[in-house]
Amino acid sequence: MESLSTNIQYLKGVGPKRASKLRKLGINTIEDLLFYVPREYDDRSQFKTLRECTIGEKASLEVEILGEGNVIRPRKNLTILKIPIRDNSNNGYLVWFNQEYLKNKFYIGEKLVVNGKINRIGGEIQIVNPIFEKMGRKDKVGRIMPIYPLTEGITNNEVIKLVQNALDQYLNYMDEFLPKEIIKKYNLMDIREAIYNIHFPESSLVLEKSKRRLSFQELLVLQMGLFILKNKNTSNKRGIKYKKIEEVNNFIENLPFKLTNAQMKVINEIEMDMENDIQMNRLVQGDVGSGKTVVAVIAIFKAVKSGYQAVMMAPTEILATQHFESLKKFYKDYDIEVELLIGSISQKKKEDILSRLRDGSIDVLVGTHAIIQENVEFNKLGLAITDEQHRFGVKQRAVLSQKGDNPDIIVMTATPIPRTLALILYGDLDISIIDELPPGRKEIETYAVGPEMIDRINKFVEKQIIEGRQAYIVCPLIEESDTLTIKAAEDLYINFKDKIFPNLRVGLLHGKMKPKEKDLIMEEFKNHKIDILVSTTVIEVGVNVPNANIMVIYNAERFGLAQLHQLRGRVGRGSYQSYCILINESRNPISRERMRIMQSTTDGFIISEKDLELRGPGEFFGTRQHGLPELKVANLFTDMEILKLAQREAMDIISNDPKLEKADYEKIRYKIQQLFGDAGKEIVFN
Ligand code: ADP
Ligand code: MG
């Protein structure tokens, strides 16, 4: 029986061989092919006259052959065929390279439509290597041509043919699955029309409408699926029901500083989660320096004082150690046993920790991913926190969670992303945002300069150091090779140590050093045994040295905005005025714009939104690593407006009909299951 799920092998024009090529492109069924969206379009629909064309542009023209073709051979392996033509504005030539066989293809007076690049050589107007067909036809010229992603052994023209066949034969099987009200409400194109026009659009306007329709449906289905998964995760998983305890308030009152309103708001959200009997799955987003650690400290305090153990996982040993130390400090008057588990501690110490963890005498374990190894067993794990989530995958989070009986989970990240995106990328988590910095921070002064300013900057750095401060000098990762990166860092280091600041204490830190060496250097920097730390981006995340008040970033143009922002967050942590100097070696306008943004704001959310705007789709961070289903049409980054609409609609639908029981939604249910593939099995509606 014919249907959209028919194997692609049975499509007209496809045999077993071609089918296997198509499968490589992810096309297994007719439906897959119909949703195989062009990667771009060649718009040959706009006709111009020779007179209207500008040099270098690609244009479609109606021309008449004026005379015989003429072939010249300027050198071996090169022939140039020129055929004189005219249109109703001017005379010119069709010119082909190495296509001599076209010489006698046309007759004088023949009318053609052509599309090619316009060139002018010695007063002659040429249309170079044009595509052509008889006037009146519209197969190649005079329309918008789809350009598909391809694989070896299959050409764009072949895919076009196959898509045409599939549209002819199967488009009628495509059913509308969106309820009529939604189509009307958002003024969406009908599904068949949209599918046809995503391949062979009549105009760019129609193309936009069909993209909009298909993106909307895709994002709607995605977001509905995520909401359903989240409801399911939360409503099914019973968790620990903590009690309200007065000690938490006392603890907060006795902190060395007053919490910001934003911190209080997030702590309340966490406490509410902890006190109900559903497992907490909460993301805490907060810009660098917003004070996420103390939020974790309070949550852990509550868990421990309620008789549970807690664990906190960080992506590097440096960070884990730092957390360990600050936790110990916060808890020093409260009889809470904190331990640190990282790869570099002795076997004996490790065994001791593991056994005290099992018998419950350790209350809080801090560590790196060493913590999720099998032999780490808790007595009564009630709260699991991971810091800097973007370094951990969803899987690792799940493993951590399995170390207890549905412990509450907090994920902390310093990557500020707009809420719309967070709803997608962290679709299975509730989101809390700390959108305020502690008071009294001096705004970091940021300057973008050219390399000619380096001497002056060095003098400035020296002055700060003589006043007792410390500095970071950052050099970029060099994409092509680690060796080059390390070489660059080492050169810079030697230059600073021997030539520029022979009287100051200069240290070097890069990713290829052994963890122990790295920790040693960081330790020395923290204890002010080092004045200037030359490093690669390994200092990017979370390190806290309040006395360091100046950061110089070499080749700042090679960093993304979000990364510059993270780096800059290493300074401005103490009471001193801090400085960030970006050395920009590029004249590229986008680089300049990025530098301008860095100078104009220190707000991570604004920066990440600008970053999204300036960088292309996908680059911001891969969606795949978040384990999301792949999108075919929509682009999470460029289709932000549509995403907002789809999110609002998804929210409405799911809150009114959480299991999608209305007849209207029957087909959407099927689509959701389809999109989520394996995970779709988890989406059980009843
Ligand atoms: P991040 O969110 O980047 O992890 P941290 O938790 O490391 O930030 O906090 C940065 C610094 O700010 C720390 O030294 C911390 O003790 C301090 N801090 C946190 N909250 C406050 C507050 N409400 N008032 C004053 N200082 C605070
Ligand atoms: Mg932190």
XYZ file of C-alpha atoms and ligand atoms in Angstrom:
714
model
C 0.000 0.000 0.000
C 1.213 3.457 -0.803
C 1.804 5.783 2.078
C 4.287 8.322 3.322
C 6.103 5.617 5.214
C 6.697 3.660 2.019
C 10.331 2.685 1.654
C 12.190 5.147 -0.527
C 13.351 2.257 -2.681
C 9.882 2.047 -4.232
C 9.816 5.633 -5.401
C 9.881 6.079 -9.166
C 13.506 6.612 -10.180
C 14.994 4.878 -7.144
C 16.452 1.389 -7.170
C 18.381 -0.472 -4.499
C 21.621 1.310 -5.325
C 20.273 4.816 -5.185
C 18.218 3.900 -2.151
C 21.371 3.067 -0.259
C 22.847 6.448 -1.184
C 19.694 8.165 -0.015
C 19.812 6.272 3.244
C 23.223 7.792 3.824
C 21.466 11.140 3.754
C 19.017 9.909 6.349
C 16.264 9.381 3.791
C 14.568 6.057 4.394
C 10.987 6.773 3.514
C 9.005 8.961 1.169
C 8.214 11.211 4.101
C 11.912 11.653 4.847
C 12.456 12.824 1.299
C 9.543 15.243 1.424
C 11.044 16.723 4.569
C 14.519 16.781 3.088
C 14.884 20.518 3.174
C 17.197 22.341 0.782
C 20.244 23.786 2.439
C 19.909 26.896 0.309
C 18.299 28.222 -2.840
C 19.536 29.635 -6.094
C 17.067 32.327 -6.990
C 16.883 32.402 -10.772
C 13.378 33.786 -10.787
C 14.153 37.466 -11.250
C 14.665 38.415 -14.903
C 16.770 41.406 -15.804
C 17.974 43.020 -18.967
C 21.651 43.304 -19.852
C 21.459 47.005 -19.192
C 20.102 46.474 -15.678
C 22.765 43.970 -14.674
C 25.802 44.885 -12.618
C 29.168 43.265 -13.124
C 29.662 40.157 -11.033
C 26.008 39.487 -10.330
C 24.237 36.301 -11.307
C 21.156 37.027 -13.341
C 18.421 35.463 -15.431
C 17.945 36.948 -18.918
C 15.887 36.422 -22.057
C 18.266 36.413 -25.011
C 18.317 35.784 -28.759
C 21.205 34.080 -30.578
C 22.728 36.517 -33.071
C 25.383 34.471 -34.796
C 27.753 31.507 -35.019
C 29.814 30.463 -32.043
C 33.521 31.148 -32.062
C 36.075 28.956 -30.229
C 39.508 30.082 -29.152
C 42.293 28.142 -27.441
C 44.405 30.519 -25.373
C 46.432 27.617 -23.971
C 46.481 23.883 -23.679
C 43.481 22.395 -21.895
C 41.485 25.585 -22.232
C 38.877 26.416 -24.836
C 36.634 29.426 -24.767
C 33.373 29.376 -26.703
C 31.715 32.722 -27.407
C 28.289 33.082 -28.963
C 26.946 36.568 -29.744
C 23.511 37.379 -28.362
C 21.265 40.313 -27.661
C 18.334 41.120 -25.492
C 16.020 44.055 -25.816
C 18.487 46.357 -24.079
C 21.921 45.535 -25.389
C 24.252 43.110 -27.172
C 26.595 40.632 -25.510
C 28.044 37.132 -25.524
C 27.315 33.799 -23.950
C 30.699 32.449 -22.889
C 31.557 28.892 -21.912
C 34.854 27.490 -20.750
C 35.795 24.003 -21.944
C 32.354 23.282 -23.315
C 33.123 23.398 -26.986
C 30.383 20.869 -27.738
C 27.819 23.634 -27.301
C 29.094 25.394 -30.416
C 26.438 24.045 -32.736
C 23.720 23.574 -30.198
C 21.802 26.722 -31.115
C 20.487 28.271 -34.314
C 20.601 31.917 -35.227
C 17.462 33.671 -34.044
C 16.802 31.065 -31.355
C 15.352 32.464 -28.159
C 16.685 31.235 -24.830
C 16.394 31.964 -21.174
C 19.782 31.873 -19.491
C 21.215 32.319 -16.017
C 24.845 33.086 -15.383
C 27.358 35.473 -13.963
C 27.711 38.809 -15.704
C 31.190 39.899 -16.637
C 32.642 42.705 -18.733
C 35.848 42.287 -20.645
C 37.169 45.068 -22.884
C 33.762 46.603 -23.341
C 32.085 43.250 -24.084
C 29.316 42.101 -21.811
C 29.575 38.378 -21.180
C 27.281 35.901 -19.484
C 29.676 33.287 -18.175
C 28.978 29.521 -18.123
C 25.225 30.106 -18.224
C 22.555 27.555 -17.544
C 20.041 27.745 -20.377
C 16.800 26.415 -21.730
C 14.315 27.241 -24.468
C 12.287 30.319 -23.812
C 8.933 29.382 -22.341
C 10.265 26.520 -20.288
C 10.809 26.876 -16.587
C 12.760 23.818 -15.516
C 16.041 25.500 -14.744
C 15.828 29.206 -15.402
C 13.099 31.534 -14.191
C 12.539 29.819 -10.899
C 14.019 29.382 -7.461
C 16.148 26.238 -7.506
C 16.607 24.164 -4.369
C 20.139 23.179 -3.412
C 20.203 20.049 -1.298
C 22.823 18.671 1.038
C 24.388 15.839 -0.944
C 26.542 12.790 -0.569
C 28.951 11.195 -2.993
C 27.328 9.567 -5.962
C 24.190 11.643 -6.053
C 23.789 15.034 -7.694
C 21.552 17.945 -6.916
C 19.663 17.439 -10.166
C 18.979 13.849 -9.258
C 17.581 14.814 -5.888
C 15.431 17.461 -7.556
C 13.974 14.816 -9.880
C 13.265 12.443 -7.041
C 11.647 15.126 -4.938
C 9.509 16.056 -7.939
C 8.443 12.433 -8.308
C 7.671 12.142 -4.616
C 5.616 15.337 -4.689
C 3.671 14.157 -7.769
C 2.885 10.797 -6.349
C 2.645 11.225 -2.603
C 1.897 14.798 -1.584
C -1.793 13.945 -1.372
C -1.091 11.504 1.407
C 0.266 14.282 3.581
C -2.403 15.117 6.130
C -2.810 18.289 8.063
C -2.080 17.481 11.681
C -2.371 20.891 13.259
C -5.815 21.792 14.564
C -7.681 24.338 12.437
C -7.701 26.943 15.195
C -3.909 26.948 15.365
C -3.561 27.303 11.622
C -5.917 30.212 11.737
C -4.505 31.828 14.841
C -0.968 31.955 13.476
C -1.939 32.392 9.851
C -0.023 29.292 8.810
C 0.270 27.842 5.351
C -1.446 24.529 4.679
C 0.889 21.561 5.106
C 0.807 20.372 1.485
C 1.410 23.821 0.148
C 4.254 24.304 2.613
C 5.958 21.059 1.691
C 5.646 21.779 -2.016
C 7.022 25.269 -1.653
C 9.897 24.403 0.612
C 11.266 22.508 -2.408
C 10.002 24.495 -5.359
C 8.942 27.905 -4.110
C 7.081 30.170 -6.483
C 8.613 33.250 -4.942
C 10.769 34.186 -2.025
C 7.694 35.412 -0.224
C 6.025 32.032 -0.547
C 9.254 30.367 0.526
C 9.304 32.434 3.707
C 5.720 31.461 4.454
C 6.404 27.802 3.976
C 9.528 27.926 6.135
C 7.553 29.684 8.805
C 4.864 27.049 8.748
C 7.273 24.137 8.886
C 9.483 25.728 11.557
C 6.469 26.508 13.662
C 5.152 22.979 13.528
C 8.544 21.519 14.269
C 9.208 23.780 17.234
C 5.693 23.274 18.531
C 6.053 19.526 18.429
C 9.512 19.697 20.003
C 8.444 21.969 22.794
C 5.277 19.990 23.502
C 7.333 16.829 23.689
C 9.774 18.444 26.101
C 6.992 19.744 28.303
C 5.413 16.298 28.370
C 8.739 14.667 29.232
C 9.231 17.158 31.996
C 5.731 16.639 33.399
C 6.310 12.958 33.272
C 9.692 13.140 34.953
C 8.416 15.318 37.690
C 5.000 13.844 38.273
C 6.225 10.272 38.268
C 9.314 10.588 40.354
C 8.546 10.838 43.979
C 11.421 12.386 45.834
C 12.419 13.358 49.314
C 10.037 15.585 51.237
C 12.229 17.822 53.348
C 10.815 19.704 56.309
C 11.086 23.378 56.937
C 13.821 23.891 59.507
C 14.612 27.028 61.433
C 18.364 26.354 61.342
C 18.446 27.320 57.679
C 17.237 30.819 58.478
C 19.783 31.154 61.247
C 22.482 29.999 58.893
C 21.455 32.600 56.313
C 21.399 35.331 58.941
C 24.901 34.471 60.060
C 26.455 34.518 56.603
C 29.320 36.992 56.197
C 27.213 38.990 53.724
C 23.590 39.777 53.042
C 22.115 37.748 50.199
C 20.894 39.614 47.169
C 17.186 39.569 46.348
C 17.942 37.375 43.361
C 19.780 34.873 45.535
C 16.892 34.875 48.032
C 14.364 34.296 45.272
C 16.314 31.319 43.946
C 16.854 29.886 47.433
C 13.102 30.097 48.041
C 12.438 28.251 44.796
C 14.888 25.558 45.833
C 13.451 25.263 49.317
C 9.952 24.895 47.927
C 11.156 22.143 45.631
C 12.906 20.397 48.472
C 9.866 20.560 50.689
C 7.456 18.938 48.299
C 7.561 15.226 47.648
C 8.533 15.438 43.982
C 12.143 15.090 42.940
C 13.763 18.461 42.254
C 15.382 18.977 38.874
C 16.418 22.576 38.849
C 18.826 24.600 36.778
C 20.344 27.617 38.485
C 21.608 30.074 35.923
C 23.630 32.982 37.076
C 26.228 35.156 35.539
C 29.835 34.836 36.667
C 30.187 36.318 40.120
C 26.450 36.348 40.823
C 27.034 34.115 43.822
C 25.836 30.662 42.884
C 28.093 28.894 45.362
C 26.358 30.230 48.435
C 23.021 29.123 47.011
C 24.411 25.604 46.800
C 25.875 25.972 50.280
C 22.441 26.753 51.700
C 20.699 23.908 49.888
C 23.356 21.497 51.104
C 23.001 22.842 54.604
C 19.285 22.087 54.564
C 19.849 18.578 53.257
C 22.518 17.760 55.815
C 20.604 19.201 58.744
C 17.694 17.033 57.668
C 19.813 13.907 58.019
C 20.889 13.438 54.389
C 24.207 13.470 52.567
C 24.946 15.831 49.707
C 27.351 15.785 46.821
C 28.756 18.569 44.698
C 30.495 17.857 41.435
C 32.725 20.288 39.522
C 34.402 19.862 36.135
C 38.034 20.359 37.209
C 40.201 19.625 40.221
C 40.929 23.297 40.694
C 37.250 24.115 40.908
C 36.413 21.145 43.103
C 39.180 22.126 45.496
C 37.967 25.686 45.533
C 34.426 24.603 46.346
C 35.706 22.252 49.010
C 37.552 25.079 50.676
C 34.691 27.522 50.560
C 32.236 24.915 51.878
C 34.518 24.165 54.798
C 34.729 27.848 55.573
C 30.960 28.374 55.411
C 30.308 25.338 57.645
C 33.100 25.753 60.148
C 30.769 26.496 63.071
C 28.109 23.962 62.126
C 29.480 20.463 62.646
C 29.253 19.408 59.023
C 31.793 16.933 57.715
C 33.035 17.864 54.227
C 35.457 15.800 52.144
C 37.130 16.197 48.782
C 37.415 13.349 46.292
C 39.596 14.018 43.264
C 41.883 11.859 41.161
C 45.073 13.151 42.686
C 44.552 12.160 46.317
C 46.283 9.087 47.723
C 44.734 5.644 47.492
C 44.688 5.387 51.253
C 42.865 8.660 51.677
C 40.453 7.630 48.958
C 39.600 4.365 50.675
C 39.094 6.184 53.925
C 36.701 8.605 52.247
C 34.766 5.843 50.529
C 34.245 3.946 53.734
C 33.208 6.996 55.753
C 30.876 7.938 52.940
C 29.228 4.522 53.155
C 28.784 4.597 56.890
C 27.382 8.121 56.717
C 30.048 9.950 58.682
C 30.795 12.233 55.739
C 27.977 14.720 55.187
C 29.137 16.432 52.036
C 31.348 15.095 49.293
C 32.894 17.528 46.834
C 34.781 16.309 43.800
C 35.317 15.921 40.116
C 33.697 13.251 37.973
C 35.688 10.779 40.123
C 32.521 10.988 42.180
C 30.340 9.187 39.683
C 32.517 6.077 39.600
C 30.860 2.861 40.653
C 32.687 2.308 43.890
C 31.445 5.587 45.316
C 28.474 4.686 47.482
C 26.529 6.940 49.754
C 24.717 6.065 52.911
C 21.782 8.386 52.326
C 22.248 10.778 49.424
C 19.607 13.475 49.436
C 20.959 16.232 47.228
C 23.230 16.211 44.178
C 24.633 19.427 42.737
C 26.685 19.789 39.592
C 28.481 23.031 38.896
C 29.176 24.446 35.436
C 26.740 22.079 33.814
C 27.815 22.678 30.247
C 30.835 20.518 30.944
C 28.689 17.598 32.004
C 26.306 15.602 29.900
C 22.761 14.666 30.725
C 23.944 11.080 31.253
C 26.457 11.989 33.945
C 23.752 13.873 35.736
C 21.568 10.771 35.634
C 24.352 8.571 37.013
C 24.840 10.942 39.894
C 21.142 10.867 40.599
C 21.153 7.072 40.763
C 23.577 7.159 43.659
C 20.641 7.926 45.884
C 16.944 7.238 46.024
C 15.745 10.025 43.728
C 17.810 12.724 45.421
C 16.998 16.314 44.617
C 19.100 17.694 41.811
C 20.522 21.144 41.196
C 22.513 22.025 38.124
C 24.424 25.290 38.147
C 25.622 27.082 35.071
C 27.312 30.374 34.357
C 26.378 30.309 30.690
C 23.594 32.811 30.543
C 21.193 32.029 27.768
C 17.883 33.610 26.928
C 14.951 31.914 28.626
C 13.418 30.814 25.341
C 16.502 28.782 24.545
C 16.885 27.494 28.066
C 13.358 26.099 27.817
C 14.524 24.019 24.893
C 18.087 23.154 25.813
C 17.242 22.373 29.401
C 13.696 21.367 28.628
C 13.640 18.764 31.363
C 14.668 21.165 34.118
C 12.959 23.922 36.044
C 14.878 27.124 35.714
C 15.976 29.635 38.331
C 17.891 32.725 37.380
C 20.147 34.839 39.600
C 19.897 38.054 37.656
C 21.651 40.427 39.991
C 25.228 40.816 41.184
C 26.139 41.337 44.839
C 26.360 45.041 45.689
C 29.580 46.981 45.901
C 31.169 45.365 42.907
C 33.038 47.840 40.812
C 32.150 47.521 37.175
C 35.094 46.030 35.276
C 36.517 48.596 32.883
C 37.020 47.055 29.484
C 39.161 48.436 26.684
C 39.653 47.063 23.204
C 42.945 48.152 21.656
C 45.188 47.341 18.732
C 48.547 45.575 19.081
C 50.397 48.909 18.808
C 49.266 49.621 22.373
C 50.998 46.617 23.927
C 53.881 48.610 25.452
C 51.561 50.998 27.175
C 49.465 48.133 28.454
C 52.507 46.417 29.896
C 53.400 49.586 31.774
C 49.886 49.727 33.136
C 50.041 46.094 34.245
C 53.343 46.744 35.979
C 51.900 49.680 37.851
C 49.001 47.593 39.160
C 51.368 44.873 40.283
C 53.593 47.288 42.120
C 50.457 48.414 43.938
C 50.031 44.834 45.079
C 47.607 43.404 42.531
C 47.940 40.398 40.189
C 47.283 39.929 36.486
C 46.103 37.315 34.026
C 47.540 37.287 30.526
C 45.429 35.112 28.250
C 46.476 33.740 24.899
C 44.012 31.885 22.734
C 43.747 28.247 21.874
C 45.016 27.798 18.375
C 42.444 25.735 16.566
C 44.770 23.745 14.367
C 46.931 22.211 17.014
C 47.622 21.869 20.692
C 51.340 22.043 20.068
C 50.991 25.453 18.465
C 48.821 26.683 21.300
C 51.316 25.598 23.912
C 54.160 27.048 21.894
C 52.370 30.388 21.710
C 51.712 30.341 25.449
C 55.304 29.386 26.198
C 56.714 32.083 23.933
C 54.542 34.683 25.545
C 55.526 33.400 28.976
C 59.265 33.539 28.226
C 58.908 36.973 26.738
C 57.180 38.264 29.863
C 59.442 36.470 32.299
C 62.784 37.316 30.681
C 62.227 40.517 28.759
C 59.237 42.515 29.827
C 58.964 41.817 33.547
C 62.275 40.258 34.608
C 61.700 41.563 38.130
C 58.214 40.152 38.582
C 57.077 36.615 39.304
C 55.545 35.188 36.158
C 53.817 31.790 35.950
C 52.543 29.663 33.079
C 49.398 27.555 32.901
C 48.151 25.534 29.944
C 45.921 22.587 29.255
C 48.623 20.067 28.509
C 50.205 20.370 31.929
C 49.602 17.551 34.409
C 46.697 18.237 36.778
C 49.147 18.368 39.670
C 51.327 20.964 37.980
C 48.266 23.021 37.114
C 46.968 22.899 40.651
C 50.359 23.889 41.975
C 50.510 26.944 39.744
C 46.940 27.945 40.602
C 47.710 27.493 44.262
C 50.750 29.738 43.941
C 48.760 32.350 42.092
C 46.053 32.259 44.728
C 48.621 32.655 47.491
C 50.210 35.549 45.674
C 53.465 33.717 45.009
C 52.940 34.622 41.355
C 52.206 38.140 40.086
C 51.398 37.431 36.488
C 49.781 34.297 35.214
C 50.221 33.649 31.518
C 47.692 31.071 30.464
C 45.487 29.601 27.803
C 41.746 29.494 28.325
C 42.080 26.854 31.039
C 41.327 29.566 33.578
C 38.005 30.138 31.919
C 35.724 28.541 34.457
C 35.014 29.554 37.991
C 38.433 30.274 39.469
C 38.329 32.865 42.231
C 41.354 35.050 43.005
C 39.969 38.355 44.289
C 43.375 40.060 44.319
C 43.745 39.645 40.543
C 42.305 42.815 39.044
C 43.631 42.915 35.528
C 43.260 40.661 32.547
C 44.898 41.137 29.178
C 43.538 38.962 26.377
C 45.729 38.536 23.322
C 44.065 37.960 19.953
C 40.718 38.666 21.510
C 39.178 38.458 18.037
C 39.590 34.693 18.147
C 37.224 34.253 21.062
C 33.482 34.068 21.076
C 31.662 36.688 23.083
C 30.430 34.208 25.627
C 33.956 33.003 26.181
C 35.364 36.511 26.535
C 32.681 37.137 29.073
C 33.585 34.021 31.040
C 37.248 34.969 30.961
C 36.576 38.497 32.061
C 34.611 37.122 34.996
C 37.909 36.017 36.552
C 38.611 39.616 37.517
C 36.340 42.043 39.307
C 36.003 39.646 42.223
C 37.556 41.778 44.900
C 37.146 45.340 46.101
C 39.680 46.774 43.639
C 38.825 48.485 40.392
C 39.375 45.811 37.735
C 40.396 46.047 34.109
C 40.017 43.856 31.070
C 42.071 44.690 28.019
C 41.215 43.104 24.722
C 43.935 43.129 22.139
C 42.186 42.937 18.824
C 44.320 42.248 15.776
C 41.486 42.113 13.294
C 39.902 44.846 11.217
C 36.949 42.691 10.402
C 33.741 44.635 11.192
C 32.217 41.731 13.097
C 35.286 41.548 15.349
C 35.042 45.244 15.966
C 31.379 44.937 16.778
C 32.173 42.173 19.266
C 34.814 44.290 20.946
C 32.347 47.146 21.098
C 29.780 44.946 22.820
C 32.356 43.773 25.356
C 33.213 47.381 26.144
C 29.621 48.477 26.434
C 28.187 45.887 28.829
C 29.107 43.355 31.485
C 25.649 41.788 31.513
C 26.025 38.138 30.504
C 22.473 37.867 29.215
C 22.835 40.795 26.864
C 26.170 39.438 25.706
C 24.793 35.998 25.000
C 21.909 37.427 23.015
C 24.293 39.508 20.924
C 26.469 36.472 20.511
C 23.510 34.602 19.092
C 22.837 37.417 16.688
C 26.406 37.744 15.474
C 27.341 34.114 15.235
C 25.759 31.844 12.776
C 23.291 29.157 13.702
C 24.525 26.133 15.537
C 27.851 27.627 16.467
C 26.596 28.980 19.750
C 26.685 25.497 21.018
C 25.775 22.278 19.325
C 22.275 21.141 20.110
C 23.278 17.547 19.725
C 25.325 17.439 22.871
C 22.166 18.275 24.717
C 20.569 15.138 23.378
C 17.785 16.964 21.582
C 16.112 15.450 18.558
C 17.455 16.865 15.342
C 15.469 19.618 13.707
C 14.913 19.530 9.965
C 13.629 22.964 9.134
C 13.654 25.186 12.166
C 16.731 26.858 13.471
C 16.704 27.428 17.213
C 18.863 30.465 16.889
C 17.555 32.373 13.929
C 13.907 31.458 14.372
C 13.676 32.944 17.825
C 10.417 34.778 17.111
C 8.709 31.653 15.858
C 10.151 29.753 18.800
C 8.491 32.180 21.180
C 5.108 31.734 19.513
C 5.439 27.975 19.435
C 6.474 27.900 23.076
C 3.518 29.929 24.187
C 1.154 27.731 22.214
C 2.777 24.545 23.525
C 2.471 25.822 27.069
C -1.235 26.613 26.544
C -2.021 23.261 25.035
C -0.140 21.208 27.595
C -1.525 23.047 30.568
C -5.102 22.640 29.328
C -4.714 19.064 28.196
C -1.553 17.555 29.719
C -2.055 14.132 28.156
C -3.342 15.425 24.844
C -6.608 13.582 25.112
C -8.653 15.882 22.904
C -9.375 14.478 19.468
C -7.822 17.601 17.967
C -4.403 16.593 19.228
C -4.376 12.977 18.158
C -2.130 13.615 15.198
C 0.218 15.873 17.110
C 0.684 13.070 19.615
C 1.867 10.842 16.853
C 4.248 13.522 15.582
C 5.744 13.962 19.031
C 6.414 10.270 19.335
C 7.949 10.291 15.890
C 10.248 13.235 16.626
C 11.582 11.884 19.856
C 12.457 8.511 18.380
C 13.736 6.279 21.160
C 12.905 8.788 23.812
C 9.436 8.829 22.244
C 8.826 5.515 23.915
C 9.111 7.389 27.154
C 6.399 9.718 26.029
C 3.484 7.667 27.158
C 0.326 9.610 27.134
C -1.921 7.485 29.276
P 29.679 32.360 40.778
O 28.217 32.595 40.606
O 30.476 32.907 39.643
O 29.990 30.918 41.104
P 30.626 32.783 43.432
O 29.611 31.938 44.100
O 31.994 32.241 43.292
O 30.100 33.247 42.031
O 30.659 34.188 44.174
C 31.594 35.177 43.821
C 32.028 35.951 45.061
O 30.973 36.739 45.557
C 32.454 35.055 46.187
O 33.609 35.591 46.759
C 31.275 35.101 47.145
O 31.645 34.853 48.481
C 30.771 36.498 46.947
N 29.324 36.671 47.224
C 28.332 35.843 46.899
N 27.132 36.333 47.260
C 27.379 37.536 47.805
C 26.534 38.552 48.386
N 25.219 38.422 48.449
N 27.140 39.650 48.846
C 28.476 39.804 48.789
N 29.312 38.898 48.278
C 28.778 37.760 47.783
Mg 30.915 29.206 40.491
